[in-house]
Amino acid sequence: QERTIHTNGRGEKRENSVMNSATNRVNSSFLCAVHPLVLLHVVDHYNREAKDTSKRVIGVLLGDVWKKKIDITNSYAIPFEETSSAHFVDANYITDMYAMYRKVNAQEKIVGWYTSGTQIQPNDITINRVLRRFTANPVMIQIDPTPRERFPARAYLATVEQQEDGTEISEAFQHIACDVSSLEAEEIGVEHLLRDVHTRHTGSSLSARITAKSRAVRTLRDHLDTVKQYLTDVIERRMPLNQHILANLQEISNLLPNLNQPALQRSLACVSNDNAMVMYVSNLLHTILALHELIDNKLLQQLPEEERTAEGKAKAKAEGEAKGKAQDKPAETQGDSSTGAGEGESEPKK
């Protein structure tokens, strides 16, 4: 039934109208969880195939569906050519690659497909029909490979819609919730990867943390502006009232801490003082070490040039030891000769 959506028969229209309501219920309750490995695969695919061009890349998403949650854990690229009037997707290549991936992990199934970019293209519906040969209701993930402050992925499910005149049935993409989910091993790998990237580009972990904090604050400000604009539109009756959104906003406001409590203020003051003390002691120690290095440098500048280096110091030490031995040797020789002379004078008297 799902493969015959775009037919115009009367009986098939009736089937699609039933499927339309079911699909809408699925879209309202589904959650799409994308793992970091999939995002890295898509970015690598885009950089290899379509970077600095107007082309886009597509691929197949692998994972599992459990309790209305689409868990996307892996992906692979597929050959794709597209023009303004036609496109090419190799379904045999998808089948062969999926068979090889099943030999590695039989639990991963085809759950949808991905595409690079931020806009839905006219050929996406046709590509979605191709993926319906492998899964009943494929999810489409749009991933923006360019660095931005917002979340780079958006998820869609195809729904069947009836036109206003009731004579045709067409497909349209409906947005569903999308989030990032990761296993413990993935979190460790991504953390090491981001640490290397930040160290290479910023050169300092402190500057990287400050940059991340400022980016997070800007994102929070944008979200607050969005909430403010929505509430203003609701008050001025430009948008309808949504109780679910208001309940979420009320829950967010209830989670905010009450800063007027004396115990909480003392705790925050203690933590702030402890951090300030650590920074003060660290700066003091850094200053003392710098003064020690400065004094050592001044003393080193007062020495002769040949004694500044390590070889010069060793040579000067060796010469000093040699002079000390030379001074001790004549004194011993003189003492021996005086002793011998005394003995010679005493013999005739005896």
Coordinates of C-alpha atoms in Angstrom, one line a residue:
Q1 CA 0.0 0.0 0.0
E2 CA 2.8 2.4 0.8
R3 CA 4.4 1.9 -2.6
T4 CA 1.3 3.0 -4.4
I5 CA 0.8 6.4 -2.9
H6 CA 0.8 8.4 -6.1
T7 CA -2.0 6.6 -7.9
N8 CA -5.3 8.0 -8.9
G9 CA -7.6 5.0 -8.6
R10 CA -10.6 5.3 -6.4
G11 CA -9.9 2.3 -4.2
E12 CA -6.3 3.3 -3.8
K13 CA -7.4 6.8 -2.7
R14 CA -9.4 5.2 0.1
E15 CA -6.4 3.2 1.2
N16 CA -4.2 6.3 1.2
S17 CA -6.7 8.3 3.2
V18 CA -6.6 5.7 5.9
M19 CA -2.8 5.6 5.8
N20 CA -2.8 9.4 6.0
S21 CA -4.3 9.5 9.5
A22 CA -2.0 6.7 10.7
T23 CA 1.1 8.4 9.3
N24 CA 0.1 11.7 11.0
R25 CA -0.1 10.0 14.3
V26 CA 3.3 8.4 13.8
N27 CA 4.9 11.8 13.0
S28 CA 3.5 13.4 16.1
S29 CA 5.0 10.8 18.4
F30 CA 8.3 9.7 16.7
L31 CA 11.7 10.9 17.9
C32 CA 14.8 10.6 15.8
A33 CA 18.1 10.1 17.6
V34 CA 21.2 10.6 15.5
H35 CA 24.6 9.3 16.7
P36 CA 27.8 11.3 16.3
L37 CA 29.3 8.7 14.0
V38 CA 26.6 9.4 11.4
L39 CA 27.2 13.2 11.5
L40 CA 31.0 12.6 11.0
H41 CA 30.2 10.2 8.1
V42 CA 28.0 12.8 6.4
V43 CA 30.5 15.6 6.8
D44 CA 33.3 13.4 5.5
H45 CA 31.2 12.4 2.5
Y46 CA 30.3 16.0 1.7
N47 CA 34.0 17.2 2.0
R48 CA 35.1 14.4 -0.4
E49 CA 32.3 14.8 -3.0
A50 CA 30.6 18.2 -3.0
K51 CA 32.7 20.7 -1.1
D52 CA 32.9 24.2 -2.7
T53 CA 30.3 23.1 -5.3
S54 CA 26.5 23.4 -5.7
K55 CA 26.0 19.6 -5.5
R56 CA 24.6 17.6 -2.6
V57 CA 25.3 14.1 -1.4
I58 CA 22.9 11.4 -0.1
G59 CA 23.3 8.2 1.7
V60 CA 21.5 5.4 3.6
L61 CA 20.8 5.5 7.3
L62 CA 21.1 2.3 9.4
G63 CA 19.7 1.7 12.9
D64 CA 16.6 0.4 14.7
V65 CA 13.1 1.6 15.6
W66 CA 12.1 0.9 19.2
K67 CA 9.1 2.3 21.0
K68 CA 8.5 5.1 18.5
K69 CA 12.2 6.1 18.6
I70 CA 14.3 6.0 15.5
D71 CA 17.8 5.2 16.6
I72 CA 20.3 6.0 13.8
T73 CA 23.7 4.4 14.5
N74 CA 25.4 4.1 11.2
S75 CA 25.3 5.2 7.5
Y76 CA 26.9 4.7 4.2
A77 CA 27.1 6.9 1.0
I78 CA 25.5 6.0 -2.3
P79 CA 26.2 7.2 -5.8
F80 CA 24.0 10.1 -6.7
E81 CA 23.7 12.4 -9.8
E82 CA 21.1 15.2 -10.0
T83 CA 20.1 17.8 -12.6
S84 CA 17.3 20.3 -12.6
S85 CA 15.0 17.8 -14.4
A86 CA 16.3 14.3 -13.5
H87 CA 18.3 12.4 -10.9
F88 CA 19.9 8.9 -10.6
V89 CA 19.8 6.6 -7.5
D90 CA 21.3 3.1 -7.8
A91 CA 19.0 0.8 -5.9
N92 CA 21.2 -2.2 -6.6
Y93 CA 24.1 -0.5 -5.0
I94 CA 22.0 0.1 -1.9
T95 CA 21.0 -3.6 -1.8
D96 CA 24.6 -4.8 -2.1
M97 CA 26.0 -2.5 0.5
Y98 CA 23.2 -3.3 2.9
A99 CA 24.0 -7.0 2.5
M100 CA 27.7 -6.4 3.4
Y101 CA 26.7 -4.3 6.4
R102 CA 24.4 -7.0 7.7
K103 CA 27.4 -9.4 7.8
V104 CA 29.0 -7.0 10.3
N105 CA 26.0 -6.1 12.4
A106 CA 22.7 -7.9 11.6
Q107 CA 20.7 -5.8 14.1
E108 CA 21.1 -2.6 12.0
K109 CA 18.3 -2.1 9.5
I110 CA 17.7 0.5 6.9
V111 CA 15.6 3.2 8.6
G112 CA 15.9 6.1 6.0
W113 CA 18.3 8.3 4.1
Y114 CA 20.3 11.5 4.6
T115 CA 21.0 14.5 2.4
S116 CA 23.2 17.5 2.7
G117 CA 21.8 21.0 2.7
T118 CA 19.1 22.9 4.4
Q119 CA 16.2 23.0 1.9
I120 CA 13.9 20.2 0.7
Q121 CA 14.4 19.6 -3.1
P122 CA 11.7 18.6 -5.6
N123 CA 13.4 15.2 -6.2
D124 CA 13.3 14.2 -2.5
I125 CA 9.8 12.7 -2.7
T126 CA 11.0 10.4 -5.6
I127 CA 14.1 9.4 -3.7
N128 CA 12.0 8.7 -0.6
R129 CA 9.9 6.3 -2.8
V130 CA 13.0 4.4 -3.7
L131 CA 13.9 3.9 0.0
R132 CA 10.4 2.5 0.6
R133 CA 11.5 -0.6 -1.1
F134 CA 13.7 -1.3 1.9
T135 CA 11.6 0.1 4.8
A136 CA 8.0 1.0 5.2
N137 CA 8.3 4.6 6.4
P138 CA 11.8 5.9 5.8
V139 CA 13.0 9.0 7.7
M140 CA 14.8 11.7 5.8
I141 CA 17.6 13.6 7.7
Q142 CA 18.8 16.9 6.4
I143 CA 22.3 17.6 7.7
D144 CA 24.1 21.0 7.2
P145 CA 27.8 20.2 6.8
T146 CA 28.8 23.9 7.2
P147 CA 29.7 25.0 10.7
R148 CA 26.8 26.9 12.4
E149 CA 25.6 27.6 15.9
R150 CA 22.3 25.8 15.6
F151 CA 21.7 22.1 15.5
P152 CA 22.8 20.8 12.1
A153 CA 20.2 18.1 11.6
R154 CA 16.5 18.1 10.8
A155 CA 14.3 15.0 10.5
Y156 CA 11.3 14.5 8.2
L157 CA 8.8 11.8 7.6
A158 CA 6.7 11.6 4.4
T159 CA 2.9 11.9 4.9
V160 CA 0.1 11.6 2.4
E161 CA -2.1 14.7 2.0
Q162 CA -5.3 15.2 0.2
Q163 CA -5.8 18.3 -1.9
E164 CA -8.5 20.9 -1.1
D165 CA -10.8 19.8 -4.0
G166 CA -10.5 16.1 -2.8
T167 CA -9.5 14.8 -6.2
E168 CA -5.7 14.2 -5.8
I169 CA -3.5 12.7 -3.2
S170 CA 0.1 14.0 -2.8
E171 CA 3.0 13.4 -0.5
A172 CA 4.6 16.0 1.8
F173 CA 7.4 15.9 4.4
Q174 CA 6.4 16.6 8.0
H175 CA 9.0 17.6 10.5
I176 CA 9.7 15.4 13.5
A177 CA 11.8 15.9 16.6
C178 CA 15.5 15.2 16.2
D179 CA 18.3 15.0 18.8
V180 CA 21.8 13.6 19.2
S181 CA 22.2 10.4 21.2
S182 CA 25.5 8.6 21.8
L183 CA 26.9 5.6 23.6
E184 CA 29.7 5.8 26.2
A185 CA 32.3 4.7 23.7
E186 CA 31.1 7.3 21.2
E187 CA 31.2 10.1 23.8
I188 CA 34.9 9.2 24.7
G189 CA 35.9 9.2 21.0
V190 CA 34.2 12.4 20.2
E191 CA 35.6 14.1 23.3
H192 CA 39.2 13.1 22.2
L193 CA 38.5 14.3 18.6
L194 CA 37.1 17.6 19.7
R195 CA 40.0 18.1 22.1
D196 CA 42.5 17.6 19.3
V197 CA 40.6 19.9 17.0
H198 CA 40.3 22.7 19.6
T199 CA 44.0 22.3 20.5
R200 CA 45.0 22.6 16.8
H201 CA 42.8 25.6 16.0
T202 CA 42.8 27.5 19.2
G203 CA 46.1 26.4 20.8
S204 CA 44.8 26.7 24.3
S205 CA 42.2 24.8 26.3
L206 CA 41.3 28.0 28.2
S207 CA 40.5 29.9 25.1
A208 CA 38.5 27.0 23.7
R209 CA 36.4 26.8 26.9
I210 CA 35.8 30.6 26.8
T211 CA 34.7 30.4 23.1
A212 CA 32.4 27.5 23.9
K213 CA 30.9 29.4 26.9
S214 CA 30.3 32.6 24.7
R215 CA 28.7 30.5 22.0
A216 CA 26.4 28.8 24.5
V217 CA 25.4 32.2 25.9
R218 CA 24.6 33.5 22.4
T219 CA 22.5 30.4 21.7
L220 CA 20.6 30.8 24.9
R221 CA 19.9 34.4 24.1
D222 CA 18.6 33.5 20.7
H223 CA 16.3 30.9 22.3
L224 CA 15.0 33.4 24.8
D225 CA 14.3 35.9 22.0
T226 CA 12.3 33.2 20.2
V227 CA 10.3 32.5 23.3
K228 CA 9.7 36.2 23.8
Q229 CA 8.5 36.6 20.2
Y230 CA 6.1 33.7 20.5
L231 CA 4.6 35.0 23.7
T232 CA 4.2 38.4 22.2
D233 CA 2.5 37.0 19.1
V234 CA 0.1 35.0 21.4
I235 CA -0.8 38.1 23.4
E236 CA -1.4 40.1 20.3
R237 CA -3.4 37.2 18.8
R238 CA -1.2 36.7 15.8
M239 CA -0.6 33.1 16.8
P240 CA -3.0 30.5 18.5
L241 CA -2.5 29.6 22.1
N242 CA -0.7 26.2 22.5
Q243 CA -1.1 24.7 26.0
H244 CA 1.7 22.2 25.5
I245 CA 4.2 25.0 24.8
L246 CA 3.0 27.0 27.7
A247 CA 3.3 24.0 30.0
N248 CA 6.9 23.5 28.8
L249 CA 7.7 27.1 29.5
Q250 CA 6.2 26.8 33.0
E251 CA 8.3 23.7 33.7
I252 CA 11.4 25.6 32.6
S253 CA 10.7 28.5 34.8
N254 CA 10.0 26.1 37.8
L255 CA 13.4 24.5 37.3
L256 CA 15.2 27.8 37.8
P257 CA 16.9 28.1 41.2
N258 CA 15.6 30.6 43.8
L259 CA 18.7 32.8 44.4
N260 CA 17.1 34.7 47.3
Q261 CA 17.7 31.9 49.8
P262 CA 20.6 32.7 52.2
A263 CA 22.0 29.2 52.2
L264 CA 22.3 29.1 48.4
Q265 CA 23.9 32.5 48.4
R266 CA 26.5 31.4 51.0
S267 CA 27.2 28.3 49.0
L268 CA 27.7 30.2 45.8
A269 CA 30.0 32.7 47.7
C270 CA 32.1 29.9 49.1
V271 CA 32.6 28.3 45.7
S272 CA 33.4 31.7 44.2
N273 CA 35.9 32.4 47.0
D274 CA 37.6 29.0 46.6
N275 CA 38.0 29.5 42.9
A276 CA 39.4 33.0 43.4
M277 CA 41.9 31.7 46.1
V278 CA 43.1 29.0 43.7
M279 CA 43.6 31.6 41.0
Y280 CA 45.4 33.9 43.4
V281 CA 47.8 31.2 44.7
S282 CA 48.5 30.1 41.1
N283 CA 49.3 33.6 40.0
L284 CA 51.5 34.2 43.0
L285 CA 53.5 31.0 42.4
H286 CA 53.8 31.9 38.7
T287 CA 55.2 35.4 39.7
I288 CA 57.7 33.8 42.2
L289 CA 59.0 31.4 39.5
A290 CA 59.3 34.2 37.0
L291 CA 61.4 36.3 39.6
H292 CA 63.7 33.3 40.2
E293 CA 64.3 32.9 36.5
L294 CA 65.0 36.7 36.2
I295 CA 67.5 36.6 39.1
D296 CA 69.2 33.5 37.6
N297 CA 69.4 35.3 34.2
K298 CA 71.0 38.4 35.8
L299 CA 73.6 36.3 37.6
L300 CA 74.4 34.4 34.4
Q301 CA 74.9 37.7 32.5
Q302 CA 77.5 38.8 35.1
L303 CA 79.7 35.7 34.3
P304 CA 82.3 35.8 31.6
E305 CA 81.1 34.8 28.2
E306 CA 83.1 31.5 28.2
E307 CA 81.6 30.4 31.5
R308 CA 77.9 31.0 30.5
T309 CA 77.5 27.8 28.6
A310 CA 77.6 24.4 30.2
E311 CA 80.8 23.5 28.4
G312 CA 82.4 26.7 29.7
K313 CA 81.3 26.0 33.3
A314 CA 82.7 22.4 33.1
K315 CA 86.0 23.7 31.6
A316 CA 86.3 26.4 34.3
K317 CA 85.6 23.8 37.0
A318 CA 88.2 21.4 35.6
E319 CA 90.8 24.2 35.4
G320 CA 90.1 25.2 39.0
E321 CA 90.5 21.6 40.2
A322 CA 93.8 21.3 38.2
K323 CA 95.2 24.5 39.8
G324 CA 94.2 23.2 43.2
K325 CA 96.1 20.0 42.7
A326 CA 99.1 21.8 41.3
Q327 CA 99.2 24.0 44.4
D328 CA 99.0 21.0 46.8
K329 CA 101.8 19.1 45.0
P330 CA 104.7 21.6 45.5
A331 CA 103.8 21.9 49.2
E332 CA 104.1 18.1 49.7
T333 CA 107.5 18.0 47.8
Q334 CA 108.9 20.8 50.0
G335 CA 107.8 19.1 53.1
D336 CA 109.6 15.8 52.0
S337 CA 112.9 17.6 51.2
S338 CA 113.0 19.4 54.6
T339 CA 112.5 16.1 56.4
G340 CA 115.3 14.4 54.5
A341 CA 117.7 17.3 55.2
G342 CA 117.1 17.0 59.0
E343 CA 117.9 13.4 59.0
G344 CA 121.2 13.9 57.1
E345 CA 122.4 16.5 59.7
S346 CA 121.7 14.3 62.6
E347 CA 123.7 11.3 61.3
P348 CA 127.2 12.9 61.7
K349 CA 126.4 13.8 65.2
K350 CA 125.5 10.3 66.0

